[in-house]
Amino acid sequence: MLTAVWQPHLYAKSMRIAREQIHDQNRRNEAGHREALNFLTGRLKKDGHDTERLLKSIADFQLAIPSWALGTGGTRFARFTGGGEPRSLEEKIMDVGLLHALNRSSGSISLHIPWDIPGNATEVMALAGELDLEFDAVNSNTFQDQANQDYSYKFGSLSHTEKSVRQKAIQHNIDVINYGKALGSKALTVWLADGSCFPGQSNFAKAFQRTLSSLNEIYSELPDDWKMFVEYKPYEPNFYSTVIQDWGTSFLLAGKLGAKAFTLVDLGHHLPNTNIEQIVATLMMEGKLGGFHFNDSKYGDDDLTVGSIKPYQLFLIFNELVYGMNNPASTNPPPAWMIDASHNVKDPLEDLLQSVEAIKLAYAQALLVDHEELEAARDNNDAVLAQEILQQAFRTDLRPLIAEARLIAGGALDPVSAFRSLNVRKHLIGERGFKTVSTGL
Ligand code: RM4
Ligand code: MN
Ligand code: MN
């Protein structure tokens, strides 16, 4: 049974995982873990790696969890909801608290407005604070019409041909900034569904210019210590053209908007086989990579568990990210990391635990790459050696090191198995019911 801590708040009855429960779980796996860790650190030290530094970097790496990914996702055909899904923003925050208690790496939550409007910001902040969580970027939504809306985004929002509709979409983004201010967020993420479904439907240049001018109005309301992230996507929901279709378009907008505007890369927002690592390198070179949405995909914006389909690509992306972050000439601020996934068949919380693990693993493997050696191989045009260096890092099983970083931080050695043996989902179903549907995707 999990500890139910009663507090004088609305969310008082919600379950929390006590540290002691995690320690109990860890004791069961401790011996096997020590053995694997000693073997690994012995090898790493022999190869000249500073394992203490690696542990610290791994522990410091925090990922934001989107408020819309805590329930079951769906496709345009069906949605098969799971049990015990969070029914309110408070319950979503509780869920992220559970993840963070288990892995100590999910220390923030990103809100999508109006799916998750914070009613009482002070209470919401207090709850997050209790669970050691912060608020990451706030996201605007001008891709759906809301009930009682007397205008429509059917033909676009910030790029709409009608000024009055653009004005509503601009105002919505400003409202989102204001919600974020009250919660301590420091960034606004704009993703637009704007585009066209048929050739001839839209004037590309005019749609771009209208978008730029709308974004400019939003940008002028952005506080000085905030950033604006412009997310791109090649298709869907529009199938012929998207106004902000690729990194080049987003980069162009960010450049025209100003120093607080950046490009956001979502791994699922590329056409098949796009070289995403090269996009990352270019954006970081220009100091314009602001945010990152992790997921994995086979075909399109599948929003699958990070690392489930193309783990080597994930590693290659991290290799560029680490290079970009450590390159002394880089002016790129540390990007905001978030998971943007959807869970159609898995338990959302288990899926998120798996994604966080995959990201940390790829990050840690990328930290093993000796960039001086790699540069030397490149300068000598030694493709064989360059591949050896990368694959040596990629094929090193760093899972014991990730587990150790989590253990030191007070998390579970094996978060998914702890989640299962603590019966977290069963407990949530008991608390919230079986037929629950949370807002989001
Ligand atoms: C989009 C995009 C955005 C997310 C929405 C829900 O495809 O990834 O980041 O806000 O989905
Ligand atoms: Mn995204
Ligand atoms: Mn997406």
JSON list of C-alpha atoms in Angstrom, two decimals, residues 75-283:
[
{"chain": "A", "resi": 75, "resn": "THR", "atom": "CA", "xyz": [-5.57, 8.49, -32.96]},
{"chain": "A", "resi": 76, "resn": "ARG", "atom": "CA", "xyz": [-8.20, 9.94, -35.26]},
{"chain": "A", "resi": 77, "resn": "PHE", "atom": "CA", "xyz": [-9.86, 6.53, -35.15]},
{"chain": "A", "resi": 78, "resn": "ALA", "atom": "CA", "xyz": [-10.21, 5.85, -31.46]},
{"chain": "A", "resi": 79, "resn": "ARG", "atom": "CA", "xyz": [-8.98, 6.51, -27.98]},
{"chain": "A", "resi": 80, "resn": "PHE", "atom": "CA", "xyz": [-8.86, 3.69, -25.48]},
{"chain": "A", "resi": 81, "resn": "THR", "atom": "CA", "xyz": [-8.65, 5.37, -22.13]},
{"chain": "A", "resi": 82, "resn": "GLY", "atom": "CA", "xyz": [-6.86, 3.70, -19.29]},
{"chain": "A", "resi": 83, "resn": "GLY", "atom": "CA", "xyz": [-7.86, 3.75, -15.64]},
{"chain": "A", "resi": 84, "resn": "GLY", "atom": "CA", "xyz": [-6.99, 6.32, -13.03]},
{"chain": "A", "resi": 85, "resn": "GLU", "atom": "CA", "xyz": [-6.14, 9.11, -15.44]},
{"chain": "A", "resi": 86, "resn": "PRO", "atom": "CA", "xyz": [-5.73, 12.57, -13.91]},
{"chain": "A", "resi": 87, "resn": "ARG", "atom": "CA", "xyz": [-8.99, 14.54, -14.06]},
{"chain": "A", "resi": 88, "resn": "SER", "atom": "CA", "xyz": [-7.63, 17.95, -13.18]},
{"chain": "A", "resi": 89, "resn": "LEU", "atom": "CA", "xyz": [-4.47, 20.01, -13.36]},
{"chain": "A", "resi": 90, "resn": "GLU", "atom": "CA", "xyz": [-3.81, 19.23, -9.70]},
{"chain": "A", "resi": 91, "resn": "GLU", "atom": "CA", "xyz": [-3.97, 15.49, -10.41]},
{"chain": "A", "resi": 92, "resn": "LYS", "atom": "CA", "xyz": [-1.64, 15.94, -13.36]},
{"chain": "A", "resi": 93, "resn": "ILE", "atom": "CA", "xyz": [0.83, 17.71, -11.12]},
{"chain": "A", "resi": 94, "resn": "MET", "atom": "CA", "xyz": [0.48, 14.83, -8.66]},
{"chain": "A", "resi": 95, "resn": "ASP", "atom": "CA", "xyz": [1.33, 12.40, -11.46]},
{"chain": "A", "resi": 96, "resn": "VAL", "atom": "CA", "xyz": [4.45, 14.31, -12.42]},
{"chain": "A", "resi": 97, "resn": "GLY", "atom": "CA", "xyz": [5.30, 14.31, -8.71]},
{"chain": "A", "resi": 98, "resn": "LEU", "atom": "CA", "xyz": [5.11, 10.50, -8.77]},
{"chain": "A", "resi": 99, "resn": "LEU", "atom": "CA", "xyz": [7.42, 10.34, -11.78]},
{"chain": "A", "resi": 100, "resn": "HIS", "atom": "CA", "xyz": [9.86, 12.73, -10.17]},
{"chain": "A", "resi": 101, "resn": "ALA", "atom": "CA", "xyz": [9.82, 10.78, -6.90]},
{"chain": "A", "resi": 102, "resn": "LEU", "atom": "CA", "xyz": [10.75, 7.64, -8.83]},
{"chain": "A", "resi": 103, "resn": "ASN", "atom": "CA", "xyz": [13.38, 9.00, -11.21]},
{"chain": "A", "resi": 104, "resn": "ARG", "atom": "CA", "xyz": [14.37, 12.42, -9.78]},
{"chain": "A", "resi": 105, "resn": "SER", "atom": "CA", "xyz": [14.70, 13.65, -13.36]},
{"chain": "A", "resi": 106, "resn": "SER", "atom": "CA", "xyz": [11.21, 14.91, -14.15]},
{"chain": "A", "resi": 107, "resn": "GLY", "atom": "CA", "xyz": [11.38, 18.13, -12.17]},
{"chain": "A", "resi": 108, "resn": "SER", "atom": "CA", "xyz": [9.05, 20.30, -14.21]},
{"chain": "A", "resi": 109, "resn": "ILE", "atom": "CA", "xyz": [5.71, 20.41, -15.96]},
{"chain": "A", "resi": 110, "resn": "SER", "atom": "CA", "xyz": [4.72, 22.22, -19.13]},
{"chain": "A", "resi": 111, "resn": "LEU", "atom": "CA", "xyz": [1.13, 23.44, -19.42]},
{"chain": "A", "resi": 112, "resn": "HIS", "atom": "CA", "xyz": [-1.04, 23.59, -22.51]},
{"chain": "A", "resi": 113, "resn": "ILE", "atom": "CA", "xyz": [-3.64, 26.36, -22.36]},
{"chain": "A", "resi": 114, "resn": "PRO", "atom": "CA", "xyz": [-6.68, 26.12, -22.38]},
{"chain": "A", "resi": 115, "resn": "TRP", "atom": "CA", "xyz": [-6.47, 22.37, -21.70]},
{"chain": "A", "resi": 116, "resn": "ASP", "atom": "CA", "xyz": [-4.95, 23.10, -18.30]},
{"chain": "A", "resi": 117, "resn": "ILE", "atom": "CA", "xyz": [-5.77, 26.53, -17.02]},
{"chain": "A", "resi": 118, "resn": "PRO", "atom": "CA", "xyz": [-4.44, 27.06, -13.52]},
{"chain": "A", "resi": 119, "resn": "GLY", "atom": "CA", "xyz": [-7.44, 28.20, -11.50]},
{"chain": "A", "resi": 120, "resn": "ASN", "atom": "CA", "xyz": [-5.66, 29.38, -8.42]},
{"chain": "A", "resi": 121, "resn": "ALA", "atom": "CA", "xyz": [-2.03, 30.01, -9.33]},
{"chain": "A", "resi": 122, "resn": "THR", "atom": "CA", "xyz": [-0.89, 30.32, -5.71]},
{"chain": "A", "resi": 123, "resn": "GLU", "atom": "CA", "xyz": [-2.32, 26.92, -4.79]},
{"chain": "A", "resi": 124, "resn": "VAL", "atom": "CA", "xyz": [-1.04, 25.31, -7.94]},
{"chain": "A", "resi": 125, "resn": "MET", "atom": "CA", "xyz": [2.43, 26.71, -7.25]},
{"chain": "A", "resi": 126, "resn": "ALA", "atom": "CA", "xyz": [2.26, 25.49, -3.65]},
{"chain": "A", "resi": 127, "resn": "LEU", "atom": "CA", "xyz": [1.37, 21.97, -4.76]},
{"chain": "A", "resi": 128, "resn": "ALA", "atom": "CA", "xyz": [4.16, 21.92, -7.32]},
{"chain": "A", "resi": 129, "resn": "GLY", "atom": "CA", "xyz": [6.59, 23.27, -4.73]},
{"chain": "A", "resi": 130, "resn": "GLU", "atom": "CA", "xyz": [5.68, 20.49, -2.30]},
{"chain": "A", "resi": 131, "resn": "LEU", "atom": "CA", "xyz": [6.51, 17.95, -4.97]},
{"chain": "A", "resi": 132, "resn": "ASP", "atom": "CA", "xyz": [9.73, 19.71, -5.92]},
{"chain": "A", "resi": 133, "resn": "LEU", "atom": "CA", "xyz": [8.41, 20.70, -9.35]},
{"chain": "A", "resi": 134, "resn": "GLU", "atom": "CA", "xyz": [8.71, 23.86, -11.43]},
{"chain": "A", "resi": 135, "resn": "PHE", "atom": "CA", "xyz": [6.75, 25.16, -14.40]},
{"chain": "A", "resi": 136, "resn": "ASP", "atom": "CA", "xyz": [8.41, 24.88, -17.77]},
{"chain": "A", "resi": 137, "resn": "ALA", "atom": "CA", "xyz": [7.31, 26.59, -20.99]},
{"chain": "A", "resi": 138, "resn": "VAL", "atom": "CA", "xyz": [3.61, 27.37, -21.41]},
{"chain": "A", "resi": 139, "resn": "ASN", "atom": "CA", "xyz": [2.00, 26.31, -24.68]},
{"chain": "A", "resi": 140, "resn": "SER", "atom": "CA", "xyz": [-0.72, 28.11, -26.56]},
{"chain": "A", "resi": 141, "resn": "ASN", "atom": "CA", "xyz": [-3.44, 26.29, -28.47]},
{"chain": "A", "resi": 142, "resn": "THR", "atom": "CA", "xyz": [-4.87, 27.93, -31.58]},
{"chain": "A", "resi": 143, "resn": "PHE", "atom": "CA", "xyz": [-5.34, 24.64, -33.40]},
{"chain": "A", "resi": 144, "resn": "GLN", "atom": "CA", "xyz": [-8.77, 23.87, -31.93]},
{"chain": "A", "resi": 145, "resn": "ASP", "atom": "CA", "xyz": [-11.95, 25.86, -31.51]},
{"chain": "A", "resi": 146, "resn": "GLN", "atom": "CA", "xyz": [-13.19, 26.05, -27.96]},
{"chain": "A", "resi": 147, "resn": "ALA", "atom": "CA", "xyz": [-16.84, 25.72, -26.96]},
{"chain": "A", "resi": 148, "resn": "ASN", "atom": "CA", "xyz": [-18.71, 29.03, -27.29]},
{"chain": "A", "resi": 149, "resn": "GLN", "atom": "CA", "xyz": [-16.00, 30.52, -29.49]},
{"chain": "A", "resi": 150, "resn": "ASP", "atom": "CA", "xyz": [-17.67, 32.87, -31.99]},
{"chain": "A", "resi": 151, "resn": "TYR", "atom": "CA", "xyz": [-14.79, 32.70, -34.50]},
{"chain": "A", "resi": 152, "resn": "SER", "atom": "CA", "xyz": [-12.98, 29.72, -35.97]},
{"chain": "A", "resi": 153, "resn": "TYR", "atom": "CA", "xyz": [-9.42, 28.52, -36.50]},
{"chain": "A", "resi": 154, "resn": "LYS", "atom": "CA", "xyz": [-10.58, 26.18, -39.24]},
{"chain": "A", "resi": 155, "resn": "PHE", "atom": "CA", "xyz": [-8.57, 28.19, -41.79]},
{"chain": "A", "resi": 156, "resn": "GLY", "atom": "CA", "xyz": [-5.75, 29.24, -39.55]},
{"chain": "A", "resi": 157, "resn": "SER", "atom": "CA", "xyz": [-4.98, 31.36, -36.52]},
{"chain": "A", "resi": 158, "resn": "LEU", "atom": "CA", "xyz": [-1.94, 33.66, -36.49]},
{"chain": "A", "resi": 159, "resn": "SER", "atom": "CA", "xyz": [-1.85, 33.44, -40.29]},
{"chain": "A", "resi": 160, "resn": "HIS", "atom": "CA", "xyz": [-5.62, 33.73, -40.85]},
{"chain": "A", "resi": 161, "resn": "THR", "atom": "CA", "xyz": [-6.75, 35.88, -43.75]},
{"chain": "A", "resi": 162, "resn": "GLU", "atom": "CA", "xyz": [-9.10, 37.78, -41.43]},
{"chain": "A", "resi": 163, "resn": "LYS", "atom": "CA", "xyz": [-7.55, 40.28, -39.09]},
{"chain": "A", "resi": 164, "resn": "SER", "atom": "CA", "xyz": [-10.18, 39.74, -36.39]},
{"chain": "A", "resi": 165, "resn": "VAL", "atom": "CA", "xyz": [-9.33, 36.02, -36.13]},
{"chain": "A", "resi": 166, "resn": "ARG", "atom": "CA", "xyz": [-5.60, 36.78, -36.02]},
{"chain": "A", "resi": 167, "resn": "GLN", "atom": "CA", "xyz": [-6.29, 39.26, -33.25]},
{"chain": "A", "resi": 168, "resn": "LYS", "atom": "CA", "xyz": [-8.06, 36.59, -31.16]},
{"chain": "A", "resi": 169, "resn": "ALA", "atom": "CA", "xyz": [-5.15, 34.20, -31.64]},
{"chain": "A", "resi": 170, "resn": "ILE", "atom": "CA", "xyz": [-2.66, 36.92, -30.68]},
{"chain": "A", "resi": 171, "resn": "GLN", "atom": "CA", "xyz": [-4.67, 37.74, -27.57]},
{"chain": "A", "resi": 172, "resn": "HIS", "atom": "CA", "xyz": [-4.81, 34.05, -26.62]},
{"chain": "A", "resi": 173, "resn": "ASN", "atom": "CA", "xyz": [-1.01, 33.87, -26.73]},
{"chain": "A", "resi": 174, "resn": "ILE", "atom": "CA", "xyz": [-0.75, 36.97, -24.56]},
{"chain": "A", "resi": 175, "resn": "ASP", "atom": "CA", "xyz": [-3.18, 35.39, -22.09]},
{"chain": "A", "resi": 176, "resn": "VAL", "atom": "CA", "xyz": [-1.00, 32.28, -22.03]},
{"chain": "A", "resi": 177, "resn": "ILE", "atom": "CA", "xyz": [2.05, 34.41, -21.21]},
{"chain": "A", "resi": 178, "resn": "ASN", "atom": "CA", "xyz": [0.11, 35.88, -18.31]},
{"chain": "A", "resi": 179, "resn": "TYR", "atom": "CA", "xyz": [-0.86, 32.46, -16.96]},
{"chain": "A", "resi": 180, "resn": "GLY", "atom": "CA", "xyz": [2.79, 31.49, -17.23]},
{"chain": "A", "resi": 181, "resn": "LYS", "atom": "CA", "xyz": [4.00, 34.59, -15.41]},
{"chain": "A", "resi": 182, "resn": "ALA", "atom": "CA", "xyz": [1.87, 33.70, -12.41]},
{"chain": "A", "resi": 183, "resn": "LEU", "atom": "CA", "xyz": [3.50, 30.26, -12.26]},
{"chain": "A", "resi": 184, "resn": "GLY", "atom": "CA", "xyz": [7.10, 31.27, -12.79]},
{"chain": "A", "resi": 185, "resn": "SER", "atom": "CA", "xyz": [7.34, 29.95, -16.36]},
{"chain": "A", "resi": 186, "resn": "LYS", "atom": "CA", "xyz": [9.96, 31.60, -18.51]},
{"chain": "A", "resi": 187, "resn": "ALA", "atom": "CA", "xyz": [8.98, 30.60, -22.04]},
{"chain": "A", "resi": 188, "resn": "LEU", "atom": "CA", "xyz": [6.11, 30.48, -24.47]},
{"chain": "A", "resi": 189, "resn": "THR", "atom": "CA", "xyz": [5.97, 27.69, -27.03]},
{"chain": "A", "resi": 190, "resn": "VAL", "atom": "CA", "xyz": [4.02, 28.43, -30.19]},
{"chain": "A", "resi": 191, "resn": "TRP", "atom": "CA", "xyz": [3.04, 25.56, -32.40]},
{"chain": "A", "resi": 192, "resn": "LEU", "atom": "CA", "xyz": [0.67, 26.38, -35.23]},
{"chain": "A", "resi": 193, "resn": "ALA", "atom": "CA", "xyz": [-1.50, 24.03, -37.22]},
{"chain": "A", "resi": 194, "resn": "ASP", "atom": "CA", "xyz": [-1.88, 26.80, -39.83]},
{"chain": "A", "resi": 195, "resn": "GLY", "atom": "CA", "xyz": [-1.45, 25.74, -43.41]},
{"chain": "A", "resi": 196, "resn": "SER", "atom": "CA", "xyz": [-3.46, 24.47, -46.33]},
{"chain": "A", "resi": 197, "resn": "CYS", "atom": "CA", "xyz": [-4.86, 21.17, -47.50]},
{"chain": "A", "resi": 198, "resn": "PHE", "atom": "CA", "xyz": [-4.94, 21.86, -51.22]},
{"chain": "A", "resi": 199, "resn": "PRO", "atom": "CA", "xyz": [-2.68, 23.43, -53.81]},
{"chain": "A", "resi": 200, "resn": "GLY", "atom": "CA", "xyz": [-3.79, 26.98, -54.53]},
{"chain": "A", "resi": 201, "resn": "GLN", "atom": "CA", "xyz": [-5.67, 27.35, -51.26]},
{"chain": "A", "resi": 202, "resn": "SER", "atom": "CA", "xyz": [-3.17, 29.69, -49.66]},
{"chain": "A", "resi": 203, "resn": "ASN", "atom": "CA", "xyz": [-0.65, 32.34, -50.68]},
{"chain": "A", "resi": 204, "resn": "PHE", "atom": "CA", "xyz": [2.55, 31.05, -49.06]},
{"chain": "A", "resi": 205, "resn": "ALA", "atom": "CA", "xyz": [4.32, 34.40, -48.80]},
{"chain": "A", "resi": 206, "resn": "LYS", "atom": "CA", "xyz": [1.30, 36.26, -47.45]},
{"chain": "A", "resi": 207, "resn": "ALA", "atom": "CA", "xyz": [0.57, 33.52, -44.90]},
{"chain": "A", "resi": 208, "resn": "PHE", "atom": "CA", "xyz": [4.19, 33.75, -43.71]},
{"chain": "A", "resi": 209, "resn": "GLN", "atom": "CA", "xyz": [4.04, 37.54, -43.45]},
{"chain": "A", "resi": 210, "resn": "ARG", "atom": "CA", "xyz": [0.77, 37.51, -41.53]},
{"chain": "A", "resi": 211, "resn": "THR", "atom": "CA", "xyz": [2.27, 34.94, -39.15]},
{"chain": "A", "resi": 212, "resn": "LEU", "atom": "CA", "xyz": [5.37, 37.05, -38.65]},
{"chain": "A", "resi": 213, "resn": "SER", "atom": "CA", "xyz": [3.38, 40.15, -37.92]},
{"chain": "A", "resi": 214, "resn": "SER", "atom": "CA", "xyz": [1.14, 38.28, -35.42]},
{"chain": "A", "resi": 215, "resn": "LEU", "atom": "CA", "xyz": [4.19, 36.75, -33.73]},
{"chain": "A", "resi": 216, "resn": "ASN", "atom": "CA", "xyz": [5.74, 40.21, -33.53]},
{"chain": "A", "resi": 217, "resn": "GLU", "atom": "CA", "xyz": [2.76, 41.46, -31.56]},
{"chain": "A", "resi": 218, "resn": "ILE", "atom": "CA", "xyz": [3.04, 38.53, -29.15]},
{"chain": "A", "resi": 219, "resn": "TYR", "atom": "CA", "xyz": [6.81, 39.00, -28.91]},
{"chain": "A", "resi": 220, "resn": "SER", "atom": "CA", "xyz": [6.34, 42.61, -27.88]},
{"chain": "A", "resi": 221, "resn": "GLU", "atom": "CA", "xyz": [4.40, 41.37, -24.81]},
{"chain": "A", "resi": 222, "resn": "LEU", "atom": "CA", "xyz": [7.07, 38.86, -23.83]},
{"chain": "A", "resi": 223, "resn": "PRO", "atom": "CA", "xyz": [8.82, 39.73, -20.53]},
{"chain": "A", "resi": 224, "resn": "ASP", "atom": "CA", "xyz": [12.55, 40.47, -20.83]},
{"chain": "A", "resi": 225, "resn": "ASP", "atom": "CA", "xyz": [13.62, 37.28, -19.11]},
{"chain": "A", "resi": 226, "resn": "TRP", "atom": "CA", "xyz": [11.34, 35.08, -21.25]},
{"chain": "A", "resi": 227, "resn": "LYS", "atom": "CA", "xyz": [11.96, 33.18, -24.46]},
{"chain": "A", "resi": 228, "resn": "MET", "atom": "CA", "xyz": [9.66, 32.40, -27.32]},
{"chain": "A", "resi": 229, "resn": "PHE", "atom": "CA", "xyz": [9.99, 28.97, -28.95]},
{"chain": "A", "resi": 230, "resn": "VAL", "atom": "CA", "xyz": [8.72, 28.59, -32.49]},
{"chain": "A", "resi": 231, "resn": "GLU", "atom": "CA", "xyz": [7.94, 24.95, -33.28]},
{"chain": "A", "resi": 232, "resn": "TYR", "atom": "CA", "xyz": [7.81, 23.65, -36.84]},
{"chain": "A", "resi": 233, "resn": "LYS", "atom": "CA", "xyz": [6.07, 20.67, -38.39]},
{"chain": "A", "resi": 234, "resn": "PRO", "atom": "CA", "xyz": [5.97, 19.57, -42.03]},
{"chain": "A", "resi": 235, "resn": "TYR", "atom": "CA", "xyz": [2.38, 18.33, -42.22]},
{"chain": "A", "resi": 236, "resn": "GLU", "atom": "CA", "xyz": [-0.66, 17.37, -40.15]},
{"chain": "A", "resi": 237, "resn": "PRO", "atom": "CA", "xyz": [-3.33, 18.50, -39.55]},
{"chain": "A", "resi": 238, "resn": "ASN", "atom": "CA", "xyz": [-2.87, 20.27, -42.89]},
{"chain": "A", "resi": 239, "resn": "PHE", "atom": "CA", "xyz": [-1.70, 17.94, -45.60]},
{"chain": "A", "resi": 240, "resn": "TYR", "atom": "CA", "xyz": [-0.53, 20.15, -48.44]},
{"chain": "A", "resi": 241, "resn": "SER", "atom": "CA", "xyz": [1.40, 22.91, -46.67]},
{"chain": "A", "resi": 242, "resn": "THR", "atom": "CA", "xyz": [2.18, 24.10, -43.17]},
{"chain": "A", "resi": 243, "resn": "VAL", "atom": "CA", "xyz": [3.07, 27.77, -42.66]},
{"chain": "A", "resi": 244, "resn": "ILE", "atom": "CA", "xyz": [5.96, 26.94, -40.30]},
{"chain": "A", "resi": 245, "resn": "GLN", "atom": "CA", "xyz": [6.93, 23.75, -42.04]},
{"chain": "A", "resi": 246, "resn": "ASP", "atom": "CA", "xyz": [10.60, 23.27, -41.21]},
{"chain": "A", "resi": 247, "resn": "TRP", "atom": "CA", "xyz": [13.57, 24.46, -39.16]},
{"chain": "A", "resi": 248, "resn": "GLY", "atom": "CA", "xyz": [14.53, 26.97, -41.85]},
{"chain": "A", "resi": 249, "resn": "THR", "atom": "CA", "xyz": [11.15, 28.69, -41.64]},
{"chain": "A", "resi": 250, "resn": "SER", "atom": "CA", "xyz": [11.23, 28.69, -37.85]},
{"chain": "A", "resi": 251, "resn": "PHE", "atom": "CA", "xyz": [14.81, 29.99, -37.86]},
{"chain": "A", "resi": 252, "resn": "LEU", "atom": "CA", "xyz": [13.84, 32.74, -40.27]},
{"chain": "A", "resi": 253, "resn": "LEU", "atom": "CA", "xyz": [10.98, 33.80, -38.01]},
{"chain": "A", "resi": 254, "resn": "ALA", "atom": "CA", "xyz": [13.12, 33.61, -34.87]},
{"chain": "A", "resi": 255, "resn": "GLY", "atom": "CA", "xyz": [15.78, 35.75, -36.52]},
{"chain": "A", "resi": 256, "resn": "LYS", "atom": "CA", "xyz": [13.28, 38.38, -37.57]},
{"chain": "A", "resi": 257, "resn": "LEU", "atom": "CA", "xyz": [11.56, 38.39, -34.16]},
{"chain": "A", "resi": 258, "resn": "GLY", "atom": "CA", "xyz": [14.67, 39.03, -32.10]},
{"chain": "A", "resi": 259, "resn": "ALA", "atom": "CA", "xyz": [17.07, 37.73, -29.47]},
{"chain": "A", "resi": 260, "resn": "LYS", "atom": "CA", "xyz": [14.38, 36.17, -27.27]},
{"chain": "A", "resi": 261, "resn": "ALA", "atom": "CA", "xyz": [12.98, 34.00, -30.08]},
{"chain": "A", "resi": 262, "resn": "PHE", "atom": "CA", "xyz": [14.32, 30.53, -30.81]},
{"chain": "A", "resi": 263, "resn": "THR", "atom": "CA", "xyz": [13.57, 27.45, -32.86]},
{"chain": "A", "resi": 264, "resn": "LEU", "atom": "CA", "xyz": [12.08, 24.41, -31.16]},
{"chain": "A", "resi": 265, "resn": "VAL", "atom": "CA", "xyz": [12.90, 20.98, -32.54]},
{"chain": "A", "resi": 266, "resn": "ASP", "atom": "CA", "xyz": [10.34, 18.23, -32.03]},
{"chain": "A", "resi": 267, "resn": "LEU", "atom": "CA", "xyz": [11.86, 14.92, -33.12]},
{"chain": "A", "resi": 268, "resn": "GLY", "atom": "CA", "xyz": [8.60, 13.75, -34.71]},
{"chain": "A", "resi": 269, "resn": "HIS", "atom": "CA", "xyz": [8.26, 16.84, -36.87]},
{"chain": "A", "resi": 270, "resn": "HIS", "atom": "CA", "xyz": [10.44, 15.78, -39.77]},
{"chain": "A", "resi": 271, "resn": "LEU", "atom": "CA", "xyz": [9.90, 13.88, -42.95]},
{"chain": "A", "resi": 272, "resn": "PRO", "atom": "CA", "xyz": [11.29, 10.31, -42.85]},
{"chain": "A", "resi": 273, "resn": "ASN", "atom": "CA", "xyz": [15.09, 10.03, -42.75]},
{"chain": "A", "resi": 274, "resn": "THR", "atom": "CA", "xyz": [15.73, 13.73, -42.22]},
{"chain": "A", "resi": 275, "resn": "ASN", "atom": "CA", "xyz": [19.16, 14.28, -40.73]},
{"chain": "A", "resi": 276, "resn": "ILE", "atom": "CA", "xyz": [17.97, 15.84, -37.47]},
{"chain": "A", "resi": 277, "resn": "GLU", "atom": "CA", "xyz": [21.41, 15.85, -35.89]},
{"chain": "A", "resi": 278, "resn": "GLN", "atom": "CA", "xyz": [22.63, 18.17, -38.63]},
{"chain": "A", "resi": 279, "resn": "ILE", "atom": "CA", "xyz": [19.70, 20.52, -37.99]},
{"chain": "A", "resi": 280, "resn": "VAL", "atom": "CA", "xyz": [20.63, 20.56, -34.30]},
{"chain": "A", "resi": 281, "resn": "ALA", "atom": "CA", "xyz": [24.26, 21.35, -35.11]},
{"chain": "A", "resi": 282, "resn": "THR", "atom": "CA", "xyz": [23.30, 24.21, -37.41]},
{"chain": "A", "resi": 283, "resn": "LEU", "atom": "CA", "xyz": [20.85, 25.76, -34.96]}
]
